[in-house]
C-alpha cells in the first residue's frame, strides 16, 4: 500500500511527495510552536481582555462581553478563533479560563465603585472543557469570592455544544452557581443542537441570537423568521434575549420591530480594551442623561 501511494505520488509529478511532506511538516511545526507559545503566554500573562458593550433600548448600556485577545510578540494580534480551539484540545483552556474569570471579576469590582457602572453585567465565555472539570463550580466560586465581585453581575456564556455530552451534570453545576447569583446565557443560539426539551430544563437567564441569523435578517425571510421565533421563545420561557452581530441601524431597527430588546454588535461598539470601553460607556451615559434615562439602574 505504501509503495502504491509512493508510486502515485511520484507519478503525479516530480517532487510531489517531497512537497506534501514539507507542507505537513510545516503545519505540524506551526501547531507545536503555537502550543508552546500559548503555554508560555499563559505563564507570562500575555493575554488581554477586550470588552464589547451590550445595549438595550438601544440607548441604555447594560453590560459587556469579555473577549480574549492574544497580542503575540511576533505574529501580531491572534484571534480567539485561532487559539481557543488549540487551548481546548490541549487543556490549556483551564488555566486560561481561570485568568479570564479573574480578570473579569476584577473589572466588576472596579465598576462596583461608581453608581454609573455598578449595575453593568459582565459576560464571560466558558468552554465545554472547563465546565466538565470536576471542580468547575468550586473554581468559579473561589475566584468570585476572592475577588469580592458581586456574583449577580457575572454571567457565564455556554454554547449548545457544551451541553452535548452530560447535560444532567451541567445542569447541576449551573444550579449550584445560580444559587450564588451567577447568571447564564446560551451563546450562538440556534446553531447547535437546539433541543427544546433541554432548553426547558436548563436554568438559563438569556438567549443570544447567533450573528448568522442577524447578518441577512433584512433580506432573508428565513433568518427573520428564526430571529422572531427565538425572541418569542425567550419571552415565553421567561428569558432575556439579545441579538449578536448587529452591524447596521437597519438591522437594529428590524430586530427592534420583531421584539428583540437588547443588542450587541459593531454598530453600537466593537470589542475594545478597557480604557476605550469606558470612553464609549461615558458617551452612552451622556446620551442616557440627555434623553432622561436613569444612569444607574441597569436593566
Ligand atoms: P462569541 O462568544 O460568540 O463572541 C462574539 C464574537 O462576535 C466575537 O468574536 C466578537 O468580536 C464578534 N462580533 C461582535 N459584534 C460583531 C459584529 O457586529 N459583526 C461581526 N462580524 N462580529 C461581531 P471574537 O472576539 O473573535 O471571539 C470569537 C469567539 O471566541 C467567541 O465567540 C467565543 O466563542 C470565543 N472566545 C472569545 N473569548 C473567549 C474566552 O475568554 N474564553 C472562551 N472559552 N472562548 C472565548
Ligand atoms: Mg460569547
Ligand atoms: Mg456568540
Ligand atoms: Mg461563537
Short mmCIF file of C-alpha atoms and ligand atoms in Angstrom, two decimals:
data_model
loop_
_atom_site.label_atom_id
_atom_site.label_comp_id
_atom_site.label_asym_id
_atom_site.label_seq_id
_atom_site.Cartn_x
_atom_site.Cartn_y
_atom_site.Cartn_z
CA UNK A 1 0.00 0.00 0.00
CA UNK A 2 2.73 2.43 0.98
CA UNK A 3 4.57 1.54 -2.20
CA UNK A 4 1.49 2.13 -4.25
CA UNK A 5 0.90 5.53 -2.63
CA UNK A 6 4.52 6.41 -3.28
CA UNK A 7 4.14 5.36 -6.90
CA UNK A 8 1.04 7.51 -7.39
CA UNK A 9 2.61 10.46 -5.67
CA UNK A 10 5.70 10.19 -7.85
CA UNK A 11 3.68 9.55 -10.97
CA UNK A 12 1.57 12.64 -10.41
CA UNK A 13 4.56 14.92 -10.62
CA UNK A 14 8.20 15.19 -9.74
CA UNK A 15 8.90 16.36 -6.19
CA UNK A 16 5.25 15.96 -5.36
CA UNK A 17 5.88 13.55 -2.47
CA UNK A 18 8.52 15.82 -1.10
CA UNK A 19 6.18 18.83 -1.40
CA UNK A 20 3.45 17.13 0.66
CA UNK A 21 5.96 16.12 3.31
CA UNK A 22 7.13 19.67 3.69
CA UNK A 23 3.61 21.07 3.85
CA UNK A 24 2.68 18.61 6.55
CA UNK A 25 5.88 19.14 8.49
CA UNK A 26 5.30 22.90 8.35
CA UNK A 27 1.74 22.55 9.67
CA UNK A 28 2.88 20.30 12.50
CA UNK A 29 5.71 22.70 13.35
CA UNK A 30 3.36 25.69 13.32
CA UNK A 31 0.96 23.94 15.68
CA UNK A 32 3.71 22.79 18.02
CA UNK A 33 5.12 26.34 18.12
CA UNK A 34 1.72 27.85 18.77
CA UNK A 35 1.11 25.34 21.55
CA UNK A 36 4.47 26.13 23.17
CA UNK A 37 3.86 29.88 22.78
CA UNK A 38 0.40 29.51 24.27
CA UNK A 39 1.77 27.77 27.32
CA UNK A 40 4.44 30.43 27.80
CA UNK A 41 1.97 33.23 27.18
CA UNK A 42 -0.27 31.91 29.95
CA UNK A 43 2.66 31.81 32.36
CA UNK A 44 3.83 35.27 31.29
CA UNK A 45 0.31 36.72 31.42
CA UNK A 46 0.43 37.93 27.81
CA UNK A 47 -3.31 37.98 27.21
CA UNK A 48 -5.71 40.90 27.26
CA UNK A 49 -9.43 41.11 27.69
CA UNK A 50 -11.44 43.24 25.31
CA UNK A 51 -14.92 44.42 26.22
CA UNK A 52 -17.88 44.73 23.92
CA UNK A 53 -20.85 46.82 25.00
CA UNK A 54 -24.34 45.37 25.29
CA UNK A 55 -27.23 47.80 24.99
CA UNK A 56 -30.97 47.89 25.47
CA UNK A 57 -33.50 50.14 24.02
CA UNK A 58 -30.89 50.86 22.36
CA UNK A 59 -29.56 53.80 24.37
CA UNK A 60 -29.07 52.06 27.66
CA UNK A 61 -25.69 50.48 28.34
CA UNK A 62 -26.44 47.32 30.30
CA UNK A 63 -23.27 45.31 30.23
CA UNK A 64 -20.38 43.90 28.29
CA UNK A 65 -18.99 40.65 26.98
CA UNK A 66 -15.37 39.89 27.81
CA UNK A 67 -13.49 38.65 24.72
CA UNK A 68 -9.94 37.41 24.99
CA UNK A 69 -7.11 38.64 22.75
CA UNK A 70 -3.55 37.41 22.38
CA UNK A 71 -1.07 40.08 21.32
CA UNK A 72 1.65 37.72 20.09
CA UNK A 73 5.14 39.29 20.07
CA UNK A 74 5.89 38.06 16.51
CA UNK A 75 2.58 37.17 14.93
CA UNK A 76 0.59 40.23 15.97
CA UNK A 77 -2.88 40.01 17.45
CA UNK A 78 -4.10 36.41 17.33
CA UNK A 79 -7.86 35.95 17.31
CA UNK A 80 -9.53 33.59 19.77
CA UNK A 81 -10.95 31.66 16.80
CA UNK A 82 -7.37 30.51 16.21
CA UNK A 83 -6.10 29.73 19.69
CA UNK A 84 -9.21 28.83 21.73
CA UNK A 85 -9.66 25.51 19.85
CA UNK A 86 -5.99 24.70 20.49
CA UNK A 87 -6.34 25.69 24.14
CA UNK A 88 -9.36 23.39 24.36
CA UNK A 89 -7.57 20.44 22.77
CA UNK A 90 -4.52 20.78 24.99
CA UNK A 91 -6.38 21.54 28.19
CA UNK A 92 -4.65 24.94 28.45
CA UNK A 93 -8.16 26.44 28.39
CA UNK A 94 -8.44 25.58 32.07
CA UNK A 95 -5.70 27.93 33.35
CA UNK A 96 -6.55 30.42 30.58
CA UNK A 97 -10.24 30.37 31.51
CA UNK A 98 -9.32 30.96 35.11
CA UNK A 99 -7.30 34.02 34.12
CA UNK A 100 -10.25 35.35 32.09
CA UNK A 101 -12.57 34.88 35.04
CA UNK A 102 -10.15 36.52 37.49
CA UNK A 103 -9.68 39.50 35.19
CA UNK A 104 -13.41 39.85 34.58
CA UNK A 105 -14.14 39.72 38.32
CA UNK A 106 -11.52 42.40 38.99
CA UNK A 107 -13.26 44.54 36.41
CA UNK A 108 -16.61 44.04 38.10
CA UNK A 109 -15.11 45.12 41.42
CA UNK A 110 -13.76 48.26 39.77
CA UNK A 111 -17.16 49.04 38.22
CA UNK A 112 -18.87 48.49 41.56
CA UNK A 113 -17.25 51.65 42.92
CA UNK A 114 -19.29 54.10 40.83
CA UNK A 115 -23.09 54.19 40.55
CA UNK A 116 -22.93 54.64 36.75
CA UNK A 117 -21.15 51.32 36.26
CA UNK A 118 -22.21 49.36 39.33
CA UNK A 119 -25.19 47.76 37.58
CA UNK A 120 -23.33 46.60 34.49
CA UNK A 121 -23.20 42.86 33.90
CA UNK A 122 -20.11 41.17 32.51
CA UNK A 123 -20.43 38.04 30.38
CA UNK A 124 -17.60 35.51 30.22
CA UNK A 125 -17.36 32.69 27.69
CA UNK A 126 -16.89 29.23 29.12
CA UNK A 127 -15.70 26.23 27.08
CA UNK A 128 -17.03 22.69 27.43
CA UNK A 129 -13.62 21.51 28.61
CA UNK A 130 -13.83 23.99 31.52
CA UNK A 131 -17.32 23.15 32.69
CA UNK A 132 -16.57 19.41 32.57
CA UNK A 133 -13.76 19.85 35.10
CA UNK A 134 -14.96 18.09 38.27
CA UNK A 135 -14.10 21.14 40.40
CA UNK A 136 -15.54 23.75 37.99
CA UNK A 137 -18.10 25.06 40.48
CA UNK A 138 -15.55 25.39 43.29
CA UNK A 139 -13.06 27.06 40.94
CA UNK A 140 -15.59 29.67 39.83
CA UNK A 141 -16.86 30.35 43.34
CA UNK A 142 -13.33 30.62 44.67
CA UNK A 143 -12.36 33.18 42.03
CA UNK A 144 -15.55 35.20 42.54
CA UNK A 145 -15.32 35.18 46.33
CA UNK A 146 -11.61 36.02 46.44
CA UNK A 147 -12.16 38.94 44.06
CA UNK A 148 -15.07 40.37 46.00
CA UNK A 149 -17.15 40.70 42.81
CA UNK A 150 -20.94 40.63 43.08
CA UNK A 151 -21.91 37.27 41.51
CA UNK A 152 -25.20 38.81 40.33
CA UNK A 153 -23.23 40.94 37.86
CA UNK A 154 -21.41 37.94 36.38
CA UNK A 155 -22.87 35.96 33.50
CA UNK A 156 -21.38 32.79 32.05
CA UNK A 157 -21.91 32.10 28.35
CA UNK A 158 -22.30 28.48 27.30
CA UNK A 159 -22.89 27.14 23.81
CA UNK A 160 -25.18 24.33 22.84
CA UNK A 161 -22.16 22.12 22.11
CA UNK A 162 -21.17 22.47 25.77
CA UNK A 163 -24.34 20.63 26.63
CA UNK A 164 -23.91 17.77 24.20
CA UNK A 165 -22.45 15.07 26.42
CA UNK A 166 -23.56 15.32 30.05
CA UNK A 167 -26.50 17.64 30.28
CA UNK A 168 -27.59 16.49 33.74
CA UNK A 169 -24.11 17.18 35.10
CA UNK A 170 -24.03 20.63 33.51
CA UNK A 171 -27.50 21.47 34.83
CA UNK A 172 -26.40 20.53 38.35
CA UNK A 173 -23.35 22.80 38.09
CA UNK A 174 -25.43 25.63 36.70
CA UNK A 175 -27.89 25.27 39.61
CA UNK A 176 -25.12 25.49 42.19
CA UNK A 177 -23.71 28.62 40.58
CA UNK A 178 -27.12 30.18 40.11
CA UNK A 179 -27.80 29.72 43.83
CA UNK A 180 -24.93 32.15 44.37
CA UNK A 181 -26.43 34.62 41.90
CA UNK A 182 -24.35 33.90 38.80
CA UNK A 183 -26.30 34.16 35.54
CA UNK A 184 -26.17 32.01 32.39
CA UNK A 185 -26.56 32.87 28.72
CA UNK A 186 -26.83 30.41 25.84
CA UNK A 187 -24.42 31.74 23.20
CA UNK A 188 -24.73 31.34 19.41
CA UNK A 189 -28.27 30.13 19.97
CA UNK A 190 -29.81 28.31 17.05
CA UNK A 191 -26.57 26.98 15.58
CA UNK A 192 -26.22 23.80 17.64
CA UNK A 193 -28.39 21.01 18.90
CA UNK A 194 -31.39 23.14 19.85
CA UNK A 195 -33.43 20.57 21.66
CA UNK A 196 -36.40 22.33 23.13
CA UNK A 197 -36.56 19.69 25.88
CA UNK A 198 -33.08 20.68 27.01
CA UNK A 199 -33.87 24.33 26.71
CA UNK A 200 -36.78 23.89 29.09
CA UNK A 201 -34.61 22.08 31.64
CA UNK A 202 -31.63 24.43 31.57
CA UNK A 203 -31.55 27.08 34.30
CA UNK A 204 -30.78 29.88 31.83
CA UNK A 205 -31.24 33.64 32.07
CA UNK A 206 -30.64 34.68 28.49
CA UNK A 207 -30.58 33.52 24.87
CA UNK A 208 -28.13 35.10 22.45
CA UNK A 209 -29.40 35.11 18.87
CA UNK A 210 -26.45 33.99 16.78
CA UNK A 211 -24.98 36.55 14.41
CA UNK A 212 -25.51 34.24 11.43
CA UNK A 213 -29.27 34.95 11.70
CA UNK A 214 -28.72 38.68 12.16
CA UNK A 215 -26.41 39.14 9.17
CA UNK A 216 -29.12 38.78 6.49
CA UNK A 217 -32.15 39.40 8.68
CA UNK A 218 -33.36 42.15 6.32
CA UNK A 219 -33.13 40.14 3.13
CA UNK A 220 -33.55 36.51 4.14
CA UNK A 221 -37.07 35.81 5.32
CA UNK A 222 -35.96 32.51 6.89
CA UNK A 223 -33.42 34.31 9.06
CA UNK A 224 -36.07 36.86 10.03
CA UNK A 225 -38.47 34.03 10.93
CA UNK A 226 -35.80 32.34 13.05
CA UNK A 227 -34.91 35.57 14.86
CA UNK A 228 -38.60 36.26 15.53
CA UNK A 229 -39.09 32.71 16.82
CA UNK A 230 -36.10 32.92 19.16
CA UNK A 231 -37.44 36.18 20.60
CA UNK A 232 -40.88 34.62 21.13
CA UNK A 233 -39.34 31.50 22.65
CA UNK A 234 -37.26 33.57 25.07
CA UNK A 235 -40.31 35.59 26.08
CA UNK A 236 -42.45 32.54 26.69
CA UNK A 237 -39.72 30.82 28.70
CA UNK A 238 -39.18 34.00 30.72
CA UNK A 239 -35.64 34.52 29.42
CA UNK A 240 -33.86 37.64 28.32
CA UNK A 241 -32.80 37.81 24.70
CA UNK A 242 -30.01 39.68 22.96
CA UNK A 243 -29.04 39.81 19.29
CA UNK A 244 -25.36 39.34 18.41
CA UNK A 245 -23.55 40.83 15.43
CA UNK A 246 -25.73 43.90 14.86
CA UNK A 247 -23.73 45.91 12.33
CA UNK A 248 -26.20 48.41 10.85
CA UNK A 249 -29.01 50.68 12.05
CA UNK A 250 -31.33 48.85 9.65
CA UNK A 251 -30.62 45.51 11.34
CA UNK A 252 -31.15 47.07 14.76
CA UNK A 253 -34.50 48.64 13.74
CA UNK A 254 -35.69 45.43 12.15
CA UNK A 255 -34.78 43.43 15.27
CA UNK A 256 -36.44 46.04 17.49
CA UNK A 257 -39.63 45.73 15.43
CA UNK A 258 -39.71 42.00 15.82
CA UNK A 259 -39.47 42.46 19.57
CA UNK A 260 -35.79 41.96 20.36
CA UNK A 261 -34.94 44.41 23.17
CA UNK A 262 -31.14 44.11 23.52
CA UNK A 263 -28.24 44.23 21.13
CA UNK A 264 -24.53 43.65 20.77
CA UNK A 265 -22.57 44.42 17.64
CA UNK A 266 -20.21 46.67 15.74
CA UNK A 267 -22.99 49.20 15.09
CA UNK A 268 -23.07 50.00 18.80
CA UNK A 269 -19.48 49.23 19.76
CA UNK A 270 -16.61 46.96 18.80
CA UNK A 271 -14.74 44.89 21.34
CA UNK A 272 -12.04 47.22 22.71
CA UNK A 273 -9.51 47.43 25.56
CA UNK A 274 -10.91 48.59 28.89
CA UNK A 275 -9.87 52.27 28.57
CA UNK A 276 -11.67 52.61 25.27
CA UNK A 277 -14.64 50.66 26.56
CA UNK A 278 -15.04 53.09 29.42
CA UNK A 279 -14.82 56.03 27.00
CA UNK A 280 -17.63 54.53 24.92
CA UNK A 281 -19.58 53.97 28.08
CA UNK A 282 -19.24 57.62 29.09
CA UNK A 283 -20.65 58.58 25.70
CA UNK A 284 -23.65 56.33 26.24
CA UNK A 285 -24.21 57.73 29.73
CA UNK A 286 -24.24 61.27 28.33
CA UNK A 287 -26.93 60.29 25.85
CA UNK A 288 -28.87 58.48 28.57
CA UNK A 289 -28.84 61.65 30.67
CA UNK A 290 -29.83 63.81 27.73
CA UNK A 291 -32.85 61.72 26.87
CA UNK A 292 -33.79 61.34 30.51
CA UNK A 293 -32.98 57.68 31.06
CA UNK A 294 -31.77 56.74 34.53
CA UNK A 295 -27.99 56.35 34.55
CA UNK A 296 -27.67 53.97 37.44
CA UNK A 297 -30.41 51.43 37.07
CA UNK A 298 -29.01 48.93 34.59
CA UNK A 299 -31.79 46.76 33.23
P1 LIG B 1 -18.73 34.67 20.80
O1 LIG B 1 -18.72 34.40 22.25
O2 LIG B 1 -19.95 34.31 20.05
O3 LIG B 1 -18.38 36.22 20.66
C1 LIG B 1 -18.89 37.06 19.67
C2 LIG B 1 -17.91 37.24 18.54
O4 LIG B 1 -18.51 38.05 17.54
C3 LIG B 1 -16.63 37.97 18.95
O5 LIG B 1 -15.56 37.46 18.16
C4 LIG B 1 -16.95 39.41 18.56
O6 LIG B 1 -15.80 40.19 18.34
C5 LIG B 1 -17.72 39.19 17.29
N1 LIG B 1 -18.62 40.29 16.97
C6 LIG B 1 -19.25 41.13 17.81
N2 LIG B 1 -20.04 42.01 17.16
C7 LIG B 1 -19.90 41.71 15.85
C8 LIG B 1 -20.47 42.28 14.66
O7 LIG B 1 -21.24 43.22 14.65
N3 LIG B 1 -20.08 41.70 13.47
C9 LIG B 1 -19.23 40.63 13.42
N4 LIG B 1 -18.92 40.14 12.23
N5 LIG B 1 -18.68 40.09 14.54
C10 LIG B 1 -19.02 40.62 15.73
P2 LIG B 1 -14.14 37.15 18.80
O8 LIG B 1 -13.81 38.18 19.83
O9 LIG B 1 -13.19 36.95 17.66
O10 LIG B 1 -14.37 35.79 19.54
C11 LIG B 1 -14.70 34.63 18.82
C12 LIG B 1 -15.12 33.51 19.73
O11 LIG B 1 -14.03 33.08 20.55
C13 LIG B 1 -16.23 33.92 20.73
O12 LIG B 1 -17.49 33.90 20.09
C14 LIG B 1 -16.06 32.82 21.76
O13 LIG B 1 -16.70 31.64 21.34
C15 LIG B 1 -14.56 32.60 21.76
N6 LIG B 1 -13.95 33.33 22.90
C16 LIG B 1 -13.59 34.63 23.00
N7 LIG B 1 -13.10 34.91 24.22
C17 LIG B 1 -13.15 33.75 24.93
C18 LIG B 1 -12.79 33.37 26.27
O14 LIG B 1 -12.35 34.18 27.10
N8 LIG B 1 -12.99 32.06 26.61
C19 LIG B 1 -13.52 31.13 25.74
N9 LIG B 1 -13.68 29.87 26.17
N10 LIG B 1 -13.88 31.45 24.49
C20 LIG B 1 -13.70 32.74 24.10
MG1 LIG B 2 -19.94 34.74 23.72
MG1 LIG B 3 -21.83 34.24 20.07
MG1 LIG B 4 -19.10 31.94 18.74
#
